Coordinates of C-alpha atoms in Angstrom, one line a residue:
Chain A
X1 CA -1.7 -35.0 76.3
X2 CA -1.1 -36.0 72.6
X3 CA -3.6 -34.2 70.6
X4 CA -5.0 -36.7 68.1
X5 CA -8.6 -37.5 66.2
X6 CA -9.5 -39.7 69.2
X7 CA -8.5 -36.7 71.5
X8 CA -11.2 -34.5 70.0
X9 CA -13.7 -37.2 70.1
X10 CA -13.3 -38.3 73.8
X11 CA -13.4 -34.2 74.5
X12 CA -16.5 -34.2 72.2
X13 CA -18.3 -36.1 74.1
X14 CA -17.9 -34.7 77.2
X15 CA -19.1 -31.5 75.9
X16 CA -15.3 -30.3 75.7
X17 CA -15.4 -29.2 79.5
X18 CA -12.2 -31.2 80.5
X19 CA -9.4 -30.3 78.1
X20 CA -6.6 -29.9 80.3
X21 CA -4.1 -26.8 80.0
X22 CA -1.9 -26.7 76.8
X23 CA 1.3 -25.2 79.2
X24 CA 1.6 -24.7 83.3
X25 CA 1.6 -21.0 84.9
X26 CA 5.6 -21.9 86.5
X27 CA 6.6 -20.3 89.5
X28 CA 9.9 -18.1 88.7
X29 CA 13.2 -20.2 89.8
X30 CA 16.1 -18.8 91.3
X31 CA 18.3 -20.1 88.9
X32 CA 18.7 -21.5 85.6
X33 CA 20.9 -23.3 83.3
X34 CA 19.4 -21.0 80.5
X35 CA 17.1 -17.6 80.3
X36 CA 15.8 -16.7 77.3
X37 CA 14.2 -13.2 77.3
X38 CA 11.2 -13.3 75.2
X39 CA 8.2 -15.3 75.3
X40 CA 7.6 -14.8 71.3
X41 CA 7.7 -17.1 68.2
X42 CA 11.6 -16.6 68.5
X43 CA 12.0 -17.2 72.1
X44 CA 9.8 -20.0 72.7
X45 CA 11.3 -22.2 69.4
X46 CA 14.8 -21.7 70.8
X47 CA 13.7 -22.6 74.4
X48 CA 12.3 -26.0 72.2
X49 CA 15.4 -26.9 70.7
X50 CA 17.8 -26.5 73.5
X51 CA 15.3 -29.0 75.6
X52 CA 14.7 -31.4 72.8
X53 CA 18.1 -31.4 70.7
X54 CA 20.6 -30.1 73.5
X55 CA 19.5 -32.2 76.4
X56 CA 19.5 -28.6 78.8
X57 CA 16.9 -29.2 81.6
X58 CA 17.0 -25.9 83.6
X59 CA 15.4 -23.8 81.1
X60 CA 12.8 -20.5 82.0
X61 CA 11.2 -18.5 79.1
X62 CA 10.6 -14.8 80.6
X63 CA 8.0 -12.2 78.8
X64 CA 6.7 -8.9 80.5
X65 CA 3.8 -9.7 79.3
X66 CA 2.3 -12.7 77.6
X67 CA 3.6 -15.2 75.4
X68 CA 3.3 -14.7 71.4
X69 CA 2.0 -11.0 72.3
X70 CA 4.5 -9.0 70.9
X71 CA 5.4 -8.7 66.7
X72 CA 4.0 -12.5 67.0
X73 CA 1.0 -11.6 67.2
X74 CA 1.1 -8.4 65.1
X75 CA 2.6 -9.6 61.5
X76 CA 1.1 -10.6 58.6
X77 CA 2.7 -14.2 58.5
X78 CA 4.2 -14.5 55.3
X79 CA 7.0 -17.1 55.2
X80 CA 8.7 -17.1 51.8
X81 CA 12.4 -17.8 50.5
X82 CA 13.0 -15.2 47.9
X83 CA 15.6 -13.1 49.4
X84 CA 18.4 -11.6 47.4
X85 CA 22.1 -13.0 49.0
X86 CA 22.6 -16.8 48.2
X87 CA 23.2 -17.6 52.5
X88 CA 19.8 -15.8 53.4
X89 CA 18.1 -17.9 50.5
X90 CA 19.8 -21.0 52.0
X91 CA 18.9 -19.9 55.7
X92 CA 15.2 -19.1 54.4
X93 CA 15.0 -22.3 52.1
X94 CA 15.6 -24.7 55.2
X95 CA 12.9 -22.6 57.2
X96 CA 10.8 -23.3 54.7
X97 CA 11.0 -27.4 54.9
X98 CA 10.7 -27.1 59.1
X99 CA 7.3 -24.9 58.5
X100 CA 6.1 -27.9 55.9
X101 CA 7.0 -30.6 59.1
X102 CA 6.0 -27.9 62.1
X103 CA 2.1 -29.1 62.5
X104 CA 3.5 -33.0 62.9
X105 CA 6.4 -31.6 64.6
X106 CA 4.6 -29.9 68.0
X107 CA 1.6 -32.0 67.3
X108 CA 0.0 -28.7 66.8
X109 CA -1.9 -27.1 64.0
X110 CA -0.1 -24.6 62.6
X111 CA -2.8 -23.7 59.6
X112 CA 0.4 -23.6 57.5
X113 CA -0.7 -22.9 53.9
X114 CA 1.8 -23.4 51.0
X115 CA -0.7 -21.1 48.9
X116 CA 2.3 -19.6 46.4
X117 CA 3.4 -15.9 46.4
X118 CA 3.4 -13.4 43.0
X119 CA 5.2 -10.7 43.0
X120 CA 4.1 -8.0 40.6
X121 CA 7.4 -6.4 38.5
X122 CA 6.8 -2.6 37.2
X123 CA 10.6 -1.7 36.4
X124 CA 13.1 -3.0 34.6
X125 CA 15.5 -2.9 37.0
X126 CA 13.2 -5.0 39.3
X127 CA 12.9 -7.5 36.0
X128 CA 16.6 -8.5 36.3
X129 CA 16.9 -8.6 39.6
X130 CA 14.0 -11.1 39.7
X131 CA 15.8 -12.6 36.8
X132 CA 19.2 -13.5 38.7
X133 CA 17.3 -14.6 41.8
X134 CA 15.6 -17.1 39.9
X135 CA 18.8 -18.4 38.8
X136 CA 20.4 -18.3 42.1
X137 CA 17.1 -19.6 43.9
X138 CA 17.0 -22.6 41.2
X139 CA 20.9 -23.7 42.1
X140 CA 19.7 -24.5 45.5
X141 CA 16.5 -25.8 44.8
X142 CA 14.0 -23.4 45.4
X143 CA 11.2 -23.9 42.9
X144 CA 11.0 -19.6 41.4
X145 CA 9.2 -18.7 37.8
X146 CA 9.0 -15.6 35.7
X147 CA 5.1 -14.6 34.6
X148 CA 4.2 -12.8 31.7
X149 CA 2.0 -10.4 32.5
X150 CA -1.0 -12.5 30.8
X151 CA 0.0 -15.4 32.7
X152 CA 0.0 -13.4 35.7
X153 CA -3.6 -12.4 34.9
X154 CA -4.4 -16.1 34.5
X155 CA -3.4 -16.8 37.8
X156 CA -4.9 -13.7 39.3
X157 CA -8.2 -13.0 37.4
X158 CA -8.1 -9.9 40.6
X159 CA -5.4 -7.9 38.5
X160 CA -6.4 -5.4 36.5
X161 CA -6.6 -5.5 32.7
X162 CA -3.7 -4.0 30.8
X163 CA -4.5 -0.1 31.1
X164 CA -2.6 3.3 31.0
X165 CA -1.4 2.6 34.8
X166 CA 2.0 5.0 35.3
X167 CA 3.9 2.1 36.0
X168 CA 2.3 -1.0 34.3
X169 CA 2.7 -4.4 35.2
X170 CA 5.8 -6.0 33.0
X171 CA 6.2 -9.6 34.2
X172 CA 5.9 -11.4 37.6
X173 CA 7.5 -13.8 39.6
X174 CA 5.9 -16.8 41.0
X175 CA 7.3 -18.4 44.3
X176 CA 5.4 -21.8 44.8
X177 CA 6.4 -22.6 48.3
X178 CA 5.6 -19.8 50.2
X179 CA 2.7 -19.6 52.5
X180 CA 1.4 -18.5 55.6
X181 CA 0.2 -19.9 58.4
X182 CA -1.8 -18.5 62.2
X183 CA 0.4 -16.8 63.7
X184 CA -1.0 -17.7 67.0
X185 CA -0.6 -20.9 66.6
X186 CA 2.9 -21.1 66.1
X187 CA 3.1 -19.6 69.4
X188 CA 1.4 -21.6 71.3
X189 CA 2.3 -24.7 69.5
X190 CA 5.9 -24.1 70.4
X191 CA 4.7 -22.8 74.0
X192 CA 3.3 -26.8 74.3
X193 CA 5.8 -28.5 73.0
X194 CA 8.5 -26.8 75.0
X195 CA 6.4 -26.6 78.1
X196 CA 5.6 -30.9 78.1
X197 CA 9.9 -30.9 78.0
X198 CA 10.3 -29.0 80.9
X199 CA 10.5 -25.6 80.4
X200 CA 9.2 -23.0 82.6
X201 CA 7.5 -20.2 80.8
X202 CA 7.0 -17.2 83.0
X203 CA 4.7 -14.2 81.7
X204 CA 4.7 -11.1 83.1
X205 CA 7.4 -10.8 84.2
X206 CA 9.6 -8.2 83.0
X207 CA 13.7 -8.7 82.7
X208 CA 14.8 -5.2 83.6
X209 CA 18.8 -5.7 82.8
X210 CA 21.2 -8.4 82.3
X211 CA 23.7 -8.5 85.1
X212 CA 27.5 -9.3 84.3
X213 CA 30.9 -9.6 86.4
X214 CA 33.5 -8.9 84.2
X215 CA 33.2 -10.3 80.6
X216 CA 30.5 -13.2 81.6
X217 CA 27.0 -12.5 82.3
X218 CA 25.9 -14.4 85.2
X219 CA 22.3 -13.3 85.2
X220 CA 19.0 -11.6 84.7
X221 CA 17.5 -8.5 86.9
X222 CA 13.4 -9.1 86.5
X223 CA 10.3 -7.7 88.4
X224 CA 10.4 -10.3 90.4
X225 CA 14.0 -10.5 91.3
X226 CA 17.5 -11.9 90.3
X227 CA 17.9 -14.9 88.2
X228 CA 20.9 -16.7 88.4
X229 CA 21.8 -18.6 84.9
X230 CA 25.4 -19.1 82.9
X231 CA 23.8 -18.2 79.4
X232 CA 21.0 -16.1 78.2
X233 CA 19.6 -15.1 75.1
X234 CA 17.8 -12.1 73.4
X235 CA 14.7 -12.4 71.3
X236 CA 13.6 -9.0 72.5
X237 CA 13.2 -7.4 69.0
X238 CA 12.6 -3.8 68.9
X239 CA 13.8 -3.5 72.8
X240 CA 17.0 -5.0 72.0
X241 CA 18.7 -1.6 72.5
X242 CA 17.5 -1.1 76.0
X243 CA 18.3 -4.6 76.6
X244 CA 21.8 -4.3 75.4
X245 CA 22.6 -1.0 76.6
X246 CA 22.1 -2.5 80.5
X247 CA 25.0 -5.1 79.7
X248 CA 27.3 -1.9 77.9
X249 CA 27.3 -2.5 74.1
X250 CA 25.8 -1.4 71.7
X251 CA 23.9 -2.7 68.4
X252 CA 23.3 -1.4 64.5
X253 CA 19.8 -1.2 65.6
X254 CA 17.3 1.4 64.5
X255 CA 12.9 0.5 66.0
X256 CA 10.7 1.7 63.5
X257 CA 7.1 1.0 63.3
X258 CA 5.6 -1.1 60.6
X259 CA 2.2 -1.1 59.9
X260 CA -0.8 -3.6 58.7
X261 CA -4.2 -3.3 58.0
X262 CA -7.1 -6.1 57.6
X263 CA -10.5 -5.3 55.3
X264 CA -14.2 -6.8 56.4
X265 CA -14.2 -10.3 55.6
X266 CA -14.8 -11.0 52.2
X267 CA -15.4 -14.2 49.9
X268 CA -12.9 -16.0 48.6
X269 CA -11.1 -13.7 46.0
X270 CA -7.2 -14.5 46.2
X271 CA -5.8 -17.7 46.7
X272 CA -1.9 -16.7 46.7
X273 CA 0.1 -13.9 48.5
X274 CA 0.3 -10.8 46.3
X275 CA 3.6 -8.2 46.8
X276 CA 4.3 -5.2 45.0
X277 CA 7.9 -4.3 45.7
X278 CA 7.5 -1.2 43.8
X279 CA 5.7 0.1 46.8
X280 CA 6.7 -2.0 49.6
X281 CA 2.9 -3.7 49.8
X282 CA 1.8 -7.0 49.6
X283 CA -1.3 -8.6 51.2
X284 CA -3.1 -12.0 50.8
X285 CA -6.9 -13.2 52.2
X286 CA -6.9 -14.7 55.2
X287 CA -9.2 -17.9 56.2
X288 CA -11.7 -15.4 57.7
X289 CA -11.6 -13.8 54.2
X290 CA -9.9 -10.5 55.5
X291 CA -7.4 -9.3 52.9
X292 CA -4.5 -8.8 55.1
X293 CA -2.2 -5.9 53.8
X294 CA 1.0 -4.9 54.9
X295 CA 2.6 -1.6 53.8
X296 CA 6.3 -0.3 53.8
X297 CA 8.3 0.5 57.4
X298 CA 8.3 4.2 58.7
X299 CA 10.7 6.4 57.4
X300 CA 12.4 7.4 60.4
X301 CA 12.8 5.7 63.9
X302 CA 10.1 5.8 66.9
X303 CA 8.8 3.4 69.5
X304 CA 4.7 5.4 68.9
X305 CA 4.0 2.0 67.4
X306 CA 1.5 3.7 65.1
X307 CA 2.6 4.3 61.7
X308 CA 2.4 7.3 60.0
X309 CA -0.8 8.4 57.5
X310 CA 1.7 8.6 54.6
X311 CA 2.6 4.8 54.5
X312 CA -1.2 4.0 54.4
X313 CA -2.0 6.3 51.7
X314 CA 1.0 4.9 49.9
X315 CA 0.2 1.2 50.4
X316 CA -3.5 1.8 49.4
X317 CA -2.9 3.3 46.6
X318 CA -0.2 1.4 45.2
X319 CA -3.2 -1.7 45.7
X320 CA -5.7 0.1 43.9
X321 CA -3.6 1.3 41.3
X322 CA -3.5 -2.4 39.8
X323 CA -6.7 -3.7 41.9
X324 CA -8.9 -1.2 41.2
X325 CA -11.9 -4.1 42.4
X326 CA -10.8 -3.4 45.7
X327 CA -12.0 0.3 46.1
X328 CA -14.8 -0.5 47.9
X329 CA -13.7 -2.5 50.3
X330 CA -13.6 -0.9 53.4
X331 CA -11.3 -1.4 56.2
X332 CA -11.6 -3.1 59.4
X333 CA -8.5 -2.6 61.5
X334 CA -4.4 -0.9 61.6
X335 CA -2.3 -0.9 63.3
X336 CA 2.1 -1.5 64.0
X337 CA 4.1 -3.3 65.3
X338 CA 8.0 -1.7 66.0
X339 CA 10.0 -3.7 64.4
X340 CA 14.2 -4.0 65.0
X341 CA 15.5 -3.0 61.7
X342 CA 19.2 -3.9 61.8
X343 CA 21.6 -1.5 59.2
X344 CA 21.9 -4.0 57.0
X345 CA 18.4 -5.4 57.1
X346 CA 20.1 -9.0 57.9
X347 CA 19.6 -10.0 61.3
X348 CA 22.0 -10.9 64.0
X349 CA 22.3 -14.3 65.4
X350 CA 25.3 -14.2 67.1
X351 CA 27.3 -14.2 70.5
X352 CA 27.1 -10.8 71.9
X353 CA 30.4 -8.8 73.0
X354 CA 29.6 -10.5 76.6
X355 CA 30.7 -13.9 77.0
X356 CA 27.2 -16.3 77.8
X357 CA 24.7 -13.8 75.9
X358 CA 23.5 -15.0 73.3
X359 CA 21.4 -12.3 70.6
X360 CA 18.8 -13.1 68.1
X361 CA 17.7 -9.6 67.0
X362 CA 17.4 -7.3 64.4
X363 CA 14.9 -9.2 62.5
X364 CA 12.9 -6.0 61.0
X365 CA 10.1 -6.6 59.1
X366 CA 10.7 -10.7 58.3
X367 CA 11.1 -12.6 61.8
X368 CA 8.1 -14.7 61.4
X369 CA 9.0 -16.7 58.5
X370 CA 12.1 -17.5 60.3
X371 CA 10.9 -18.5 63.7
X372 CA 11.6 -22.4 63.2
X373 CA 14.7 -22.5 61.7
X374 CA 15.9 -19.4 64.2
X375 CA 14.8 -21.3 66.6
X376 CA 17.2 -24.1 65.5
X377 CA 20.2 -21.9 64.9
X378 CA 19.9 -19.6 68.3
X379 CA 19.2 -23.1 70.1
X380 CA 22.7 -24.3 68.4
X381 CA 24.1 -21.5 69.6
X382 CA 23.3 -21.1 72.7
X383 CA 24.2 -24.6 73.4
X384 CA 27.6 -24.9 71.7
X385 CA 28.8 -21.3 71.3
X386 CA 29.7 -21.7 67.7
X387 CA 26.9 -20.5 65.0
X388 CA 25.2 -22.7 63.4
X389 CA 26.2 -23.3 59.9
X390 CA 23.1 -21.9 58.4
X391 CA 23.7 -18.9 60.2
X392 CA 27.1 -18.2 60.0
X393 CA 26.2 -14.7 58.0
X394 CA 24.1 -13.7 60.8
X395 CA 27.2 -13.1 63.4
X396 CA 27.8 -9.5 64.9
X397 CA 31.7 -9.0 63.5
X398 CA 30.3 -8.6 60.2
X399 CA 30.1 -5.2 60.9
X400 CA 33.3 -4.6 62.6
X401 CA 35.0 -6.6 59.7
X402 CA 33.2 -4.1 57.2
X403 CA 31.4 -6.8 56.1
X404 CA 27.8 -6.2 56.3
X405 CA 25.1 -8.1 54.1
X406 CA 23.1 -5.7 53.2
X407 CA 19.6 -7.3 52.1
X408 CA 16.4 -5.8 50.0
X409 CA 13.9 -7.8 50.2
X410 CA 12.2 -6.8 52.9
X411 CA 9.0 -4.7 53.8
X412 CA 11.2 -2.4 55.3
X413 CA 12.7 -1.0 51.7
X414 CA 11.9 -0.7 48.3
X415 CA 14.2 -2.3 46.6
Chain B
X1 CA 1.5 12.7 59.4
X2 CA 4.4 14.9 61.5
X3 CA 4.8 18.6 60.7
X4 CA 8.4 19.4 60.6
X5 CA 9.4 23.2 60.4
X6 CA 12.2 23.5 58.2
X7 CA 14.8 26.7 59.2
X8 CA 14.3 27.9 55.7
X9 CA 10.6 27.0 54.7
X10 CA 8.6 26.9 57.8
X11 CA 6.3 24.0 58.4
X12 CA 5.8 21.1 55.9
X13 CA 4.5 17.3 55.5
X14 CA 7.1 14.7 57.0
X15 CA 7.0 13.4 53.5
X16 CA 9.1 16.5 51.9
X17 CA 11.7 15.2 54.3
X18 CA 14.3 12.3 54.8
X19 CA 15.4 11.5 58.1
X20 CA 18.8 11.3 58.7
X21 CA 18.9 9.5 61.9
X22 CA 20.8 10.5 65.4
X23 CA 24.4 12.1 65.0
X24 CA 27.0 9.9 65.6
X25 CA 30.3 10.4 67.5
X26 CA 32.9 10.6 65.4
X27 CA 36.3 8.7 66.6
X28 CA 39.4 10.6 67.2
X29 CA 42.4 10.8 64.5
X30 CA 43.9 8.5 67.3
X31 CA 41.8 5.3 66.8
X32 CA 42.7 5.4 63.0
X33 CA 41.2 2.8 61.0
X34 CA 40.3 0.1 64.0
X35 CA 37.7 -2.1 62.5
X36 CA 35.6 -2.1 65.6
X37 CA 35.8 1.9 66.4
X38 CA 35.0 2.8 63.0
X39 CA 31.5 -0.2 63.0
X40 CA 30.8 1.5 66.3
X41 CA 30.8 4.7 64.4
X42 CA 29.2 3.5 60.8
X43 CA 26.7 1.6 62.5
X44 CA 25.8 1.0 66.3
X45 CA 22.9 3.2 67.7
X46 CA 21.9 4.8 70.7
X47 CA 18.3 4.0 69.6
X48 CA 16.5 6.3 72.0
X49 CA 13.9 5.6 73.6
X50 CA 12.6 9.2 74.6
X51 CA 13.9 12.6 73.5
X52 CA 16.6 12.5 70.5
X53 CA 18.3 15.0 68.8
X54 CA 18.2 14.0 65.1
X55 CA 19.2 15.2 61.5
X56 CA 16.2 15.6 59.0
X57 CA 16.8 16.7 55.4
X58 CA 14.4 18.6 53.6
X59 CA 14.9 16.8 50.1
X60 CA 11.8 17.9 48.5
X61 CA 12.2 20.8 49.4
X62 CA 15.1 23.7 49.9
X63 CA 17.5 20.5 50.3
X64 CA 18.8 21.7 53.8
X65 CA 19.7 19.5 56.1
X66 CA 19.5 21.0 60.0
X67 CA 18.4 19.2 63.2
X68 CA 15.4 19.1 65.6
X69 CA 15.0 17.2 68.5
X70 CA 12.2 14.4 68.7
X71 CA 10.3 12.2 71.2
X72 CA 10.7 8.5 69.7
X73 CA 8.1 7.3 72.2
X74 CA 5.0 9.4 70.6
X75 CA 6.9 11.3 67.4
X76 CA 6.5 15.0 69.1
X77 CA 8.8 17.4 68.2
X78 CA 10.4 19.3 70.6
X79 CA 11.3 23.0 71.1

């Protein structure tokens, strides 16, 4: 069912009793002509490409537990382009213009809101870095301004007034075309689209190792028995080395939990996304009027996902040192997510060391912003076994060719 | 917030500290300067999930770095 204006009025009218289901409850096939593990924003957009763009009809999505349950439904949704190497701006960049299209694309409301991001710059160092990424961000057409600081406050009458702050606020950047969007959503909206192609999306149930004879893989060992399929791909983020270590290799891999926290709603205070790099801490107010805060990643690795007390008393008071109006708010919830930090903080989209496995992983603490376009570029993947050309940076021999991108901007460091 | 007992200072606030991850196995003299051998060695992780052994560095502090061992599935630190 297409869901339109005259969709919501016929369901209107009946009281909106007879919606039918947005996706079917599969039974598990024996075999497949591709398994992707991972019900998740990542997962399910690949599972939609390969069906719409690759013409693959045999294709299961397989979750242990429910679909868009994981980091999907535990980030804070930012979706931005200002990354620091020129072929993660690209890569980011073309996200960008799928998340503009994705509502018309799935015929699904996405709640995608191109509200703008401002970064708040307190070093010099931080300055010029900002500085060359507006030059590199402008040569492939990414709209990226420097603030003064009294232009800043213009835009964000929240900030403080100048005051003897240790580390006071000595420009900004502005970022017009990032945004966020409901995270939920994009799940199921993918979940739909894929599902009304074909697909069969099976929950709970758990893929316990990948089974290979010699080099290839030729399936999947789940709760509910073998699964016979030629290729199969990971979007198994922070699991990806239990995952990996069934079918013998290894990754540059490291799960550390990353936390967020939401206030008691609030009005309308902040129309853009606010980051302060200094301290790895950004938030923005949600439509609910929550302000919606991330903080840095853990220091060390662990699955607890809980973060430690130290990253919240960091993140809060890196907040109130320049949002002092925000003391009183009080929180509502917190809690992490454990994210797949990869060493060089770029993920890996690439074939893995067994021939027909296809990995999507190590996307730390920025996955969501690149679920459509990953979802393009695993899809591509998986379907041709060359990278796509967006994604060429993202292969796995970067690190054997001592070649690694190494990345900051990310939640997960502070530079 | 973990309590990590240092050798030298006794028990302080994870914060004092730096973790420096799980030791890695060094490659033998033999493999030389093998691209893959030495990324296996720079970079690819067991990732535990469970009981780790793991260097910590106490960089606030007496700057010693020594090892404990760790549960990565609820951060207690094990004798």
């Amino acid at each position: 069912m297409r869901y339109s204006i005259l969709s919501l009025a016929r369901n209107a009218l009946s009281g909106h009793a007879h919606w039918p289901r947005a996706w079917r409850d599969p039974p598990l096939q024996p075999a497949y002509d591709a398994v992707i593990v991972g019900a998740g924003g990542h997962g399910l957009a690949t599972a939609y490409h390969l069906a719409r763009d690759h013409g693959l009809s045999r294709i299961a999505v397989l979750d242990k537990g429910w679909l868009g349950g994981g980091n999907t439904a535990r980030n804070t949704v930012t979706i931005r382009a200002n990354y620091l190497r020129e072929p993660s701006m690209r890569f980011y960049a073309a996200g960008i213009r799928l998340w503009e299209e994705l509502s018309r694309t799935l015929n699904y409301n996405v709640m995608f809101s191109q509200r703008g991001q401002i970064d708040l710059i307190q070093t010099w160092a931080k300055l010029r870095d900002v500085k060359r990424r507006q030059a590199a961000l402008r040569l492939i057409g990414v709209p990226f301004e420097i603030l003064t600081p009294a232009q800043a406050r213009e835009r964000l009458p929240l900030l403080a007034p100048e005051a003897p702050v240790r580390l006071p606020v000595l420009a900004a950047s502005w970022h017009p075309t990032a945004g966020v969007a409901r995270h939920d959503a994009v799940a199921w909206g993918y979940a739909r689209a894929a599902d009304a192609m074909g697909v069969d999306i099976v929950q709970n149930c758990e893929v316990r190792s990948i089974r290979r004879e010699g080099d290839r893989v030729i399936g999947v060992e789940t709760a509910r028995g073998f699964v016979a399929t030629p290729r199969v791909a990971m979007c198994v983020s922070a699991h990806a080395g239990d995952l990996a270590a069934t079918a013998g290799f290894r990754l540059p891999i490291e799960t550390v939990p990353l936390q967020a926290f939401v206030s008691e709603p609030l009005k309308p205070m902040l129309d853009v996304i606010v980051n302060i790099p200094q301290f790895a801490t950004y938030f923005s107010q949600s439509d609910k009027g929550e302000l919606v805060i991330g903080g840095g990643a853990d220091a060390y690795p662990s699955y607890a996902a809980r973060g430690s007390f130290a990253v919240i008393e960091e993140a809060v008071a890196a907040m109130l040192s320049l949002f002092p109006a925000l003391k009183r708010v009080r929180m509502l919830r917190q809690w992490a997510g454990s994210i797949d930090l990869c060493h060089d903080i770029t993920p890996i989209l690439s074939p893995a060391p067994v021939a027909g496995l296809s990995l999507s992983v190590g996307w730390g603490s920025g996955g969501f912003k690149a679920i459509p376009i990953g979802g393009v570029a695993l899809a591509h993947l998986v379907a041709t076994g060359a990278p796509h050309p967006l994604a060429e940076h993202l292969l796995l021999s970067r690190f054997a060719k001592g070649r690694p991108l190494f990345e900051t901007a990310g939640a997960s460091n502070r530079l | 917030m973990l309590v990590i007992a240092c050798p030298f200072c006794g028990p302080r606030a994870e914060n004092e500290f730096l973790c420096g991850g799980e030791p890695v196995r060094r490659p033998d003299a033999a493999t030389g300067a093998d691209g893959a051998a030495l990324a296996e060695l720079l970079y690819a992780r067991d990732n535990v999930r469970g009981p780790q052994d793991e260097f910590w560095w106490h960089k606030h502090g007496c700057r010693a770095w020594f090892r404990i061992r760790r549960d990565t599935r609820d951060n207690r630190i094990l004798p």
